[in-house]
Amino acid sequence: MSDVKAAEPQHEDEFLLNIDQTPPCPRCSAPTEMVVRFPCTWKNGRGQDVRGLKEAVLCAACDRADPAAAELMALFAVDGGVTEGNLPTLGALAASWVETVRQRTVDEDLLTAEHEQWRQGDL
């Protein structure tokens, strides 16, 4: 598939998908299948909306138990990647996965526990 340059996504329902040049997984450093960039909004300390972009990667090792990623992983495994024939399927599956990824939040309890481990030198 050719390298296509596109503008950054601007609307909440847009996303930019890259399957050609993907970074290593930030969780395990393994190669990734794709990276997606999408708009997000969060509240700052004053309660004002801040708009920005988030990125998420699809990793065969880390995402294998994620139901939202299962069909995408199958597409890459069975079809051996993206072809003209499965491009519409990829788009639909990616949109569904991105919507799931958008809804993810930080596990505050886990973050607090890991911060405490780090502070004590155990992490």
PDB file of C-alpha atoms in Angstrom:
ATOM      1  CA  MET A   1       0.000   0.000   0.000  1.00  0.00           C
ATOM      2  CA  SER A   2       1.381   3.421  -0.872  1.00  0.00           C
ATOM      3  CA  ASP A   3       2.266   6.046   1.673  1.00  0.00           C
ATOM      4  CA  VAL A   4      -0.587   8.541   1.688  1.00  0.00           C
ATOM      5  CA  LYS A   5      -0.192  11.892   3.396  1.00  0.00           C
ATOM      6  CA  ALA A   6      -3.374  13.246   4.922  1.00  0.00           C
ATOM      7  CA  ALA A   7      -4.340  16.164   7.083  1.00  0.00           C
ATOM      8  CA  GLU A   8      -4.748  15.548  10.791  1.00  0.00           C
ATOM      9  CA  PRO A   9      -8.259  14.460  11.771  1.00  0.00           C
ATOM     10  CA  GLN A  10     -10.340  17.455  12.827  1.00  0.00           C
ATOM     11  CA  HIS A  11     -13.766  16.102  13.771  1.00  0.00           C
ATOM     12  CA  GLU A  12     -14.550  13.660  16.576  1.00  0.00           C
ATOM     13  CA  ASP A  13     -15.667  10.983  14.103  1.00  0.00           C
ATOM     14  CA  GLU A  14     -12.521  11.198  11.943  1.00  0.00           C
ATOM     15  CA  PHE A  15      -9.329   9.213  12.406  1.00  0.00           C
ATOM     16  CA  LEU A  16      -6.067   8.783  10.545  1.00  0.00           C
ATOM     17  CA  LEU A  17      -4.962   5.188  10.087  1.00  0.00           C
ATOM     18  CA  ASN A  18      -1.387   4.214   9.193  1.00  0.00           C
ATOM     19  CA  ILE A  19      -0.402   0.652   8.336  1.00  0.00           C
ATOM     20  CA  ASP A  20       2.798   1.424   6.442  1.00  0.00           C
ATOM     21  CA  GLN A  21       4.992   2.970   9.106  1.00  0.00           C
ATOM     22  CA  THR A  22       4.041   1.941  12.611  1.00  0.00           C
ATOM     23  CA  PRO A  23       5.994   2.504  15.811  1.00  0.00           C
ATOM     24  CA  PRO A  24       6.938  -0.320  18.153  1.00  0.00           C
ATOM     25  CA  CYS A  25       4.364  -1.093  20.819  1.00  0.00           C
ATOM     26  CA  PRO A  26       4.833   1.233  23.813  1.00  0.00           C
ATOM     27  CA  ARG A  27       3.747  -1.602  26.123  1.00  0.00           C
ATOM     28  CA  CYS A  28       6.023  -4.431  24.948  1.00  0.00           C
ATOM     29  CA  SER A  29       8.265  -2.979  22.168  1.00  0.00           C
ATOM     30  CA  ALA A  30       7.011  -5.570  19.631  1.00  0.00           C
ATOM     31  CA  PRO A  31       6.185  -4.529  16.060  1.00  0.00           C
ATOM     32  CA  THR A  32       2.642  -3.226  15.598  1.00  0.00           C
ATOM     33  CA  GLU A  33       0.091  -3.820  12.857  1.00  0.00           C
ATOM     34  CA  MET A  34      -1.209  -0.261  12.661  1.00  0.00           C
ATOM     35  CA  VAL A  35      -1.347   3.078  14.413  1.00  0.00           C
ATOM     36  CA  VAL A  36      -4.374   5.343  14.548  1.00  0.00           C
ATOM     37  CA  ARG A  37      -4.548   9.031  15.440  1.00  0.00           C
ATOM     38  CA  PHE A  38      -7.854  10.590  16.476  1.00  0.00           C
ATOM     39  CA  PRO A  39      -9.151  13.788  18.095  1.00  0.00           C
ATOM     40  CA  CYS A  40      -9.939  13.816  21.787  1.00  0.00           C
ATOM     41  CA  THR A  41     -11.137  16.313  24.355  1.00  0.00           C
ATOM     42  CA  TRP A  42     -10.456  16.473  28.076  1.00  0.00           C
ATOM     43  CA  LYS A  43     -11.064  18.960  30.887  1.00  0.00           C
ATOM     44  CA  ASN A  44      -8.175  20.974  32.268  1.00  0.00           C
ATOM     45  CA  GLY A  45      -7.831  22.059  35.889  1.00  0.00           C
ATOM     46  CA  ARG A  46     -10.189  24.986  35.284  1.00  0.00           C
ATOM     47  CA  GLY A  47     -12.878  22.734  33.813  1.00  0.00           C
ATOM     48  CA  GLN A  48     -12.303  24.026  30.285  1.00  0.00           C
ATOM     49  CA  ASP A  49     -12.285  21.737  27.281  1.00  0.00           C
ATOM     50  CA  VAL A  50      -8.867  21.079  25.775  1.00  0.00           C
ATOM     51  CA  ARG A  51      -8.742  19.561  22.324  1.00  0.00           C
ATOM     52  CA  GLY A  52      -5.907  17.345  21.224  1.00  0.00           C
ATOM     53  CA  LEU A  53      -4.956  14.136  19.458  1.00  0.00           C
ATOM     54  CA  LYS A  54      -4.452  10.626  20.791  1.00  0.00           C
ATOM     55  CA  GLU A  55      -2.627   7.744  19.179  1.00  0.00           C
ATOM     56  CA  ALA A  56      -3.222   4.055  19.680  1.00  0.00           C
ATOM     57  CA  VAL A  57      -1.404   1.079  18.209  1.00  0.00           C
ATOM     58  CA  LEU A  58      -2.676  -2.383  17.401  1.00  0.00           C
ATOM     59  CA  CYS A  59      -0.214  -4.924  18.801  1.00  0.00           C
ATOM     60  CA  ALA A  60      -0.585  -8.649  18.150  1.00  0.00           C
ATOM     61  CA  ALA A  61       0.989  -9.485  21.503  1.00  0.00           C
ATOM     62  CA  CYS A  62      -0.736  -6.973  23.777  1.00  0.00           C
ATOM     63  CA  ASP A  63      -4.148  -6.777  22.103  1.00  0.00           C
ATOM     64  CA  ARG A  64      -4.770 -10.481  21.513  1.00  0.00           C
ATOM     65  CA  ALA A  65      -7.262 -10.673  24.420  1.00  0.00           C
ATOM     66  CA  ASP A  66      -9.079  -7.472  23.465  1.00  0.00           C
ATOM     67  CA  PRO A  67     -12.444  -8.363  21.857  1.00  0.00           C
ATOM     68  CA  ALA A  68     -12.516  -5.016  20.019  1.00  0.00           C
ATOM     69  CA  ALA A  69      -9.210  -5.862  18.311  1.00  0.00           C
ATOM     70  CA  ALA A  70      -9.944  -9.532  17.546  1.00  0.00           C
ATOM     71  CA  GLU A  71     -11.420  -9.081  14.071  1.00  0.00           C
ATOM     72  CA  LEU A  72      -8.694  -6.630  13.062  1.00  0.00           C
ATOM     73  CA  MET A  73      -6.042  -9.070  14.237  1.00  0.00           C
ATOM     74  CA  ALA A  74      -7.757 -11.823  12.244  1.00  0.00           C
ATOM     75  CA  LEU A  75      -7.742  -9.627   9.138  1.00  0.00           C
ATOM     76  CA  PHE A  76      -3.987  -9.117   9.410  1.00  0.00           C
ATOM     77  CA  ALA A  77      -3.327 -12.782  10.261  1.00  0.00           C
ATOM     78  CA  VAL A  78      -5.595 -14.427   7.683  1.00  0.00           C
ATOM     79  CA  ASP A  79      -5.231 -11.990   4.796  1.00  0.00           C
ATOM     80  CA  GLY A  80      -1.577 -11.269   5.511  1.00  0.00           C
ATOM     81  CA  GLY A  81      -2.201  -7.538   5.557  1.00  0.00           C
ATOM     82  CA  VAL A  82      -4.300  -5.009   3.724  1.00  0.00           C
ATOM     83  CA  THR A  83      -5.313  -5.509   0.110  1.00  0.00           C
ATOM     84  CA  GLU A  84      -7.686  -3.644  -2.175  1.00  0.00           C
ATOM     85  CA  GLY A  85     -10.177  -6.442  -1.605  1.00  0.00           C
ATOM     86  CA  ASN A  86     -10.280  -6.103   2.163  1.00  0.00           C
ATOM     87  CA  LEU A  87      -9.896  -2.313   2.402  1.00  0.00           C
ATOM     88  CA  PRO A  88     -13.628  -1.678   3.039  1.00  0.00           C
ATOM     89  CA  THR A  89     -13.576  -4.344   5.750  1.00  0.00           C
ATOM     90  CA  LEU A  90     -10.479  -2.789   7.296  1.00  0.00           C
ATOM     91  CA  GLY A  91     -12.207   0.609   7.395  1.00  0.00           C
ATOM     92  CA  ALA A  92     -15.277  -0.738   9.160  1.00  0.00           C
ATOM     93  CA  LEU A  93     -13.301  -2.827  11.652  1.00  0.00           C
ATOM     94  CA  ALA A  94     -10.887   0.027  12.353  1.00  0.00           C
ATOM     95  CA  ALA A  95     -13.771   2.452  12.984  1.00  0.00           C
ATOM     96  CA  SER A  96     -15.286   0.030  15.490  1.00  0.00           C
ATOM     97  CA  TRP A  97     -11.932  -0.523  17.233  1.00  0.00           C
ATOM     98  CA  VAL A  98     -11.189   3.221  17.368  1.00  0.00           C
ATOM     99  CA  GLU A  99     -14.548   3.869  19.007  1.00  0.00           C
ATOM    100  CA  THR A 100     -13.673   1.324  21.692  1.00  0.00           C
ATOM    101  CA  VAL A 101     -10.206   2.819  22.156  1.00  0.00           C
ATOM    102  CA  ARG A 102     -11.751   6.303  22.479  1.00  0.00           C
ATOM    103  CA  GLN A 103     -13.759   5.143  25.487  1.00  0.00           C
ATOM    104  CA  ARG A 104     -10.768   3.814  27.422  1.00  0.00           C
ATOM    105  CA  THR A 105      -9.767   5.675  30.544  1.00  0.00           C
ATOM    106  CA  VAL A 106      -6.855   5.497  32.930  1.00  0.00           C
ATOM    107  CA  ASP A 107      -7.169   2.995  35.764  1.00  0.00           C
ATOM    108  CA  GLU A 108      -6.509   5.447  38.596  1.00  0.00           C
ATOM    109  CA  ASP A 109      -6.028   2.705  41.208  1.00  0.00           C
ATOM    110  CA  LEU A 110      -3.417   0.924  39.073  1.00  0.00           C
ATOM    111  CA  LEU A 111      -1.689   4.225  38.299  1.00  0.00           C
ATOM    112  CA  THR A 112      -1.544   5.115  41.994  1.00  0.00           C
ATOM    113  CA  ALA A 113      -0.197   1.664  42.912  1.00  0.00           C
ATOM    114  CA  GLU A 114       2.482   1.805  40.207  1.00  0.00           C
ATOM    115  CA  HIS A 115       3.450   5.329  41.238  1.00  0.00           C
ATOM    116  CA  GLU A 116       3.896   4.126  44.816  1.00  0.00           C
ATOM    117  CA  GLN A 117       6.002   1.171  43.619  1.00  0.00           C
ATOM    118  CA  TRP A 118       8.132   3.535  41.539  1.00  0.00           C
ATOM    119  CA  ARG A 119       8.516   5.956  44.445  1.00  0.00           C
ATOM    120  CA  GLN A 120       9.747   3.105  46.658  1.00  0.00           C
ATOM    121  CA  GLY A 121      12.158   1.903  43.983  1.00  0.00           C
ATOM    122  CA  ASP A 122      10.269  -1.337  43.350  1.00  0.00           C
ATOM    123  CA  LEU A 123       9.270  -0.586  39.771  1.00  0.00           C
TER     124      LEU A 123
END
